GROMACS .gro file of C-alpha atoms in nm:
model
  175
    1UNK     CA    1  12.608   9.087   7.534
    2UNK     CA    2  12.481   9.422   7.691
    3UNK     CA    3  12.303   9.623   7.386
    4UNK     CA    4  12.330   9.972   7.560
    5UNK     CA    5  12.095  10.139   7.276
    6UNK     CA    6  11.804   9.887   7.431
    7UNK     CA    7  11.874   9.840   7.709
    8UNK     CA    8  11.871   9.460   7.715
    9UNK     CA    9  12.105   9.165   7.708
   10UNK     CA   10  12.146   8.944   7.381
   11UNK     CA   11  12.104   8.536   7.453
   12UNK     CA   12  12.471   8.523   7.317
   13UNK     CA   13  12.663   8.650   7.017
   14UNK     CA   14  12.448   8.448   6.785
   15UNK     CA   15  12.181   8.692   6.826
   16UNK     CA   16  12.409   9.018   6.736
   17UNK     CA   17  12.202   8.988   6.393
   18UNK     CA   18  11.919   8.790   6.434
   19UNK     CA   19  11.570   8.975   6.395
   20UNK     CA   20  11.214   8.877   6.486
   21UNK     CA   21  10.914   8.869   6.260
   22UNK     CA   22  10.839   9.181   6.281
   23UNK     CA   23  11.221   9.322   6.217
   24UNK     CA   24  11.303   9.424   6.555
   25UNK     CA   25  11.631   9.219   6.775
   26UNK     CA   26  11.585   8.914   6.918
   27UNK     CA   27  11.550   8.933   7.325
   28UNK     CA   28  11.462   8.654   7.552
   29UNK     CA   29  11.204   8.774   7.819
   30UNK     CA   30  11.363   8.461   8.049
   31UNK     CA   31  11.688   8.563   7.950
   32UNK     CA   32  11.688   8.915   8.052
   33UNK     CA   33  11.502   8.789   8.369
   34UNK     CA   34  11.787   8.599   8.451
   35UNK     CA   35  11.995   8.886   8.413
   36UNK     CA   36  11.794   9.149   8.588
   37UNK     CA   37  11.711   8.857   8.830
   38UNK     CA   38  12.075   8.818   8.894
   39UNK     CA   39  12.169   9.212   8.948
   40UNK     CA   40  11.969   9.174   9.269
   41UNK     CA   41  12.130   8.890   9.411
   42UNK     CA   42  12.487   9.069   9.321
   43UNK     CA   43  12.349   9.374   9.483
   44UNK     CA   44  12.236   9.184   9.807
   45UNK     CA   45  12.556   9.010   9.831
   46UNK     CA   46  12.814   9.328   9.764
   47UNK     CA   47  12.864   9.525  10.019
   48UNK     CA   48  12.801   9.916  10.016
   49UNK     CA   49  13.106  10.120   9.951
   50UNK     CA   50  13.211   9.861   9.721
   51UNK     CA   51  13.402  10.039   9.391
   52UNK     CA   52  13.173   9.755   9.095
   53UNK     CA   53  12.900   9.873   9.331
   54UNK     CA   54  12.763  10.158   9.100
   55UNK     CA   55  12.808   9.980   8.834
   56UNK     CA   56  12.577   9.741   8.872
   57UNK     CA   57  12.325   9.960   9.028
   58UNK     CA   58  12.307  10.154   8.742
   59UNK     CA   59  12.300   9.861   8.529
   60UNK     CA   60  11.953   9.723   8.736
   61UNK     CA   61  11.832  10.109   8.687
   62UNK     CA   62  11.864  10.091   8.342
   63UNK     CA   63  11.737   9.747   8.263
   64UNK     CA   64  11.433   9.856   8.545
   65UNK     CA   65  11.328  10.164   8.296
   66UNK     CA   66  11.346   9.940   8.015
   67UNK     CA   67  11.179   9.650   8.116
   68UNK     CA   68  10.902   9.842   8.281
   69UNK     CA   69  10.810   9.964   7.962
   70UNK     CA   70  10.772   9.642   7.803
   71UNK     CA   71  10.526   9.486   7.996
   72UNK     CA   72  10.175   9.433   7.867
   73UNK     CA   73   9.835   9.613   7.972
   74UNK     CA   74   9.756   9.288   8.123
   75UNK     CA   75  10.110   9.315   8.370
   76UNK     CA   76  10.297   9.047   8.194
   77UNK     CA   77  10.590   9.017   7.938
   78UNK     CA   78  10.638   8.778   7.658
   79UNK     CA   79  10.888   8.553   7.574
   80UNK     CA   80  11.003   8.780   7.324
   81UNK     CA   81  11.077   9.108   7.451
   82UNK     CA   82  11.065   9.283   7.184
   83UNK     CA   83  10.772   9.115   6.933
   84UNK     CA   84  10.481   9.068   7.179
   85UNK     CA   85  10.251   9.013   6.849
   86UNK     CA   86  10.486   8.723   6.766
   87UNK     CA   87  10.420   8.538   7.119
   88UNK     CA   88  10.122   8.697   7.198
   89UNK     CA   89  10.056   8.484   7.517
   90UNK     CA   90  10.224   8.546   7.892
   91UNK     CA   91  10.511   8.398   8.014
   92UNK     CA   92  10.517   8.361   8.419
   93UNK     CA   93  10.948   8.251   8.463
   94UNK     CA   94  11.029   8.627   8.271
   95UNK     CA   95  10.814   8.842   8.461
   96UNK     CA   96  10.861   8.674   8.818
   97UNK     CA   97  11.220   8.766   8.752
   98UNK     CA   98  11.091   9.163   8.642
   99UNK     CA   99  10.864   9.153   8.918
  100UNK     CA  100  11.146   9.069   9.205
  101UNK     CA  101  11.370   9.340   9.026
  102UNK     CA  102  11.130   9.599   8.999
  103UNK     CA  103  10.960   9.537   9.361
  104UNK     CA  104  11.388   9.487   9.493
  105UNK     CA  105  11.473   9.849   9.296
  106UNK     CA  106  11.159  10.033   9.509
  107UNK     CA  107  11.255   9.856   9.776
  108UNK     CA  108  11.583   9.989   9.784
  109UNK     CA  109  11.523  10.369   9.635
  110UNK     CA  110  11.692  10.263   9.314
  111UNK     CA  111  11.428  10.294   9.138
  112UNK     CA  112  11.135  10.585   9.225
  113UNK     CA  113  10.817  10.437   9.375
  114UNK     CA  114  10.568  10.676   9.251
  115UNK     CA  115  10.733  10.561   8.871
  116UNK     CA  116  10.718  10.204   8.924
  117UNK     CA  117  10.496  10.045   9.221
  118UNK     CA  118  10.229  10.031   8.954
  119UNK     CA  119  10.410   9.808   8.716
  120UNK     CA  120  10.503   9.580   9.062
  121UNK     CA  121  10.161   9.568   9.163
  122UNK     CA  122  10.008   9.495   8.797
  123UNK     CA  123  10.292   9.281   8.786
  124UNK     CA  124  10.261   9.068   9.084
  125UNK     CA  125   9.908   9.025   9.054
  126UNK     CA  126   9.936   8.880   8.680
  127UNK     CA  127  10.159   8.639   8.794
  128UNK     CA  128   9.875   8.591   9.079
  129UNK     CA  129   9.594   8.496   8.779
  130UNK     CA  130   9.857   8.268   8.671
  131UNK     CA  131   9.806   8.010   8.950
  132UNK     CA  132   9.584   7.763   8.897
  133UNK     CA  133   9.350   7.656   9.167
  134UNK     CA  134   9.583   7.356   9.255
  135UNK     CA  135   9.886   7.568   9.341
  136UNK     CA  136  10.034   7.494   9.022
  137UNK     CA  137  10.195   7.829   8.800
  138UNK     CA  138  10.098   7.834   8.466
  139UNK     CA  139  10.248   7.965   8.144
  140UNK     CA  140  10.606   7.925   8.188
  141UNK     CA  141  10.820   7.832   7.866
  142UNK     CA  142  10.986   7.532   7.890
  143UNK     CA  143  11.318   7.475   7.890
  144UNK     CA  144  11.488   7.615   7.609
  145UNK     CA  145  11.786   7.922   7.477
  146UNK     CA  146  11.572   8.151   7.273
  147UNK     CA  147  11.189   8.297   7.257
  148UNK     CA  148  10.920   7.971   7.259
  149UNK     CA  149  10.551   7.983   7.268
  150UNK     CA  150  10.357   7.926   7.592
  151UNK     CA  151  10.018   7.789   7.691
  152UNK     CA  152   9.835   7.831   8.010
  153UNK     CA  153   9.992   7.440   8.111
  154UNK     CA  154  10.284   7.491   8.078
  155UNK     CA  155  10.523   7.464   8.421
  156UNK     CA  156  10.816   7.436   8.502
  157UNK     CA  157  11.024   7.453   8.845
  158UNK     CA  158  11.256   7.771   8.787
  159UNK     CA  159  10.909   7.953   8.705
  160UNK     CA  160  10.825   7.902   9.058
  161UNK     CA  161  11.150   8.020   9.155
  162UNK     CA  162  11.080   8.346   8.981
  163UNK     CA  163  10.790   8.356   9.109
  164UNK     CA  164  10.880   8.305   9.520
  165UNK     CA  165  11.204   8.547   9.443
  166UNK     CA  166  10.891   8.829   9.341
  167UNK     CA  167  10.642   8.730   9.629
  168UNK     CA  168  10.989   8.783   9.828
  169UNK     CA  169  11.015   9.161   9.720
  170UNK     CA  170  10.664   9.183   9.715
  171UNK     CA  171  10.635   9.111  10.111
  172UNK     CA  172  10.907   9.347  10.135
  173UNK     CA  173  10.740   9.607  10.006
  174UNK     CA  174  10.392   9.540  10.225
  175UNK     CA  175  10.657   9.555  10.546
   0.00000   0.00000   0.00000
């Protein structure tokens, strides 16, 4: 499901073909959180020395690049990776997930700081601005398997998740 010309991971082989409005390949922002979400928790888990090791290093490296390059001048990313215009508004579950990857790569040295701290930082304190006053975390898509719209209201409990998995990294990092 691994699209090594962009660096991202299809929802599943019914997306091989499928284009968004504006022509470009379908990619879930959750989705590819997921993924890049679930690199680090491989990497914490395997131990050094290990021959898959470098694999999936290189793997979070390569999704890191990419995905830091899609987030927005405000320090999200959209549902859609790849069509911003289409779903023009955050969503919080995709970029937690980016955030803890990103924040776990400088953490580690996988990924330089000087290159990517300031996508962390922009990062982490979007998600911030999406708190409400309440505690609660707003614009997360709801359930679903493909790109949705959000709206500041919109919650869910693996959004959180993302979100405690970045401030994780993120304290990290202030150590």
């Amino acid at each position: 499901l691994y699209d090594k010309s962009e660096k991202l991971f299809f929802r599943d082989h019914n997306y091989f073909e499928r284009k968004e409005a504006n022509g470009q390949k379908v990619f879930w922002g959750r989705g590819n959180g997921w993924v890049i979400g679930g690199l680090v928790k491989v990497l914490k888990e395997l131990p050094r020395g290990t021959r898959s090791r470098k694999y999936y290093e290189r793997l979070l490296v390569e999704m890191g690049e990419r995905v830091a390059g899609l987030q927005d001048p405000d320090g999200y990313w959209h549902a859609s990776l790849l069509d911003p215009v289409a779903y023009p508004n955050p969503e919080t579950s995709g970029s937690g997930f980016f955030v803890y990857a990103l924040a776990y790569g400088v953490n580690t040295g996988l990924l330089d700081k000087d290159k990517y701290l300031p996508a962390v930082l922009k990062g982490w304190e979007a998600l911030r601005q999406a708190v409400f006053p309440d505690g609660k975390l707003g614009w997360v898509q709801p359930i679903g398997s493909n790109p949705r719209q959000t709206t500041r209201d919109m919650t869910e409990v693996y959004g959180v998740g993302a979100f405690l998995l970045a401030g994780s990294e993120i304290h990290r990092l202030a150590d």
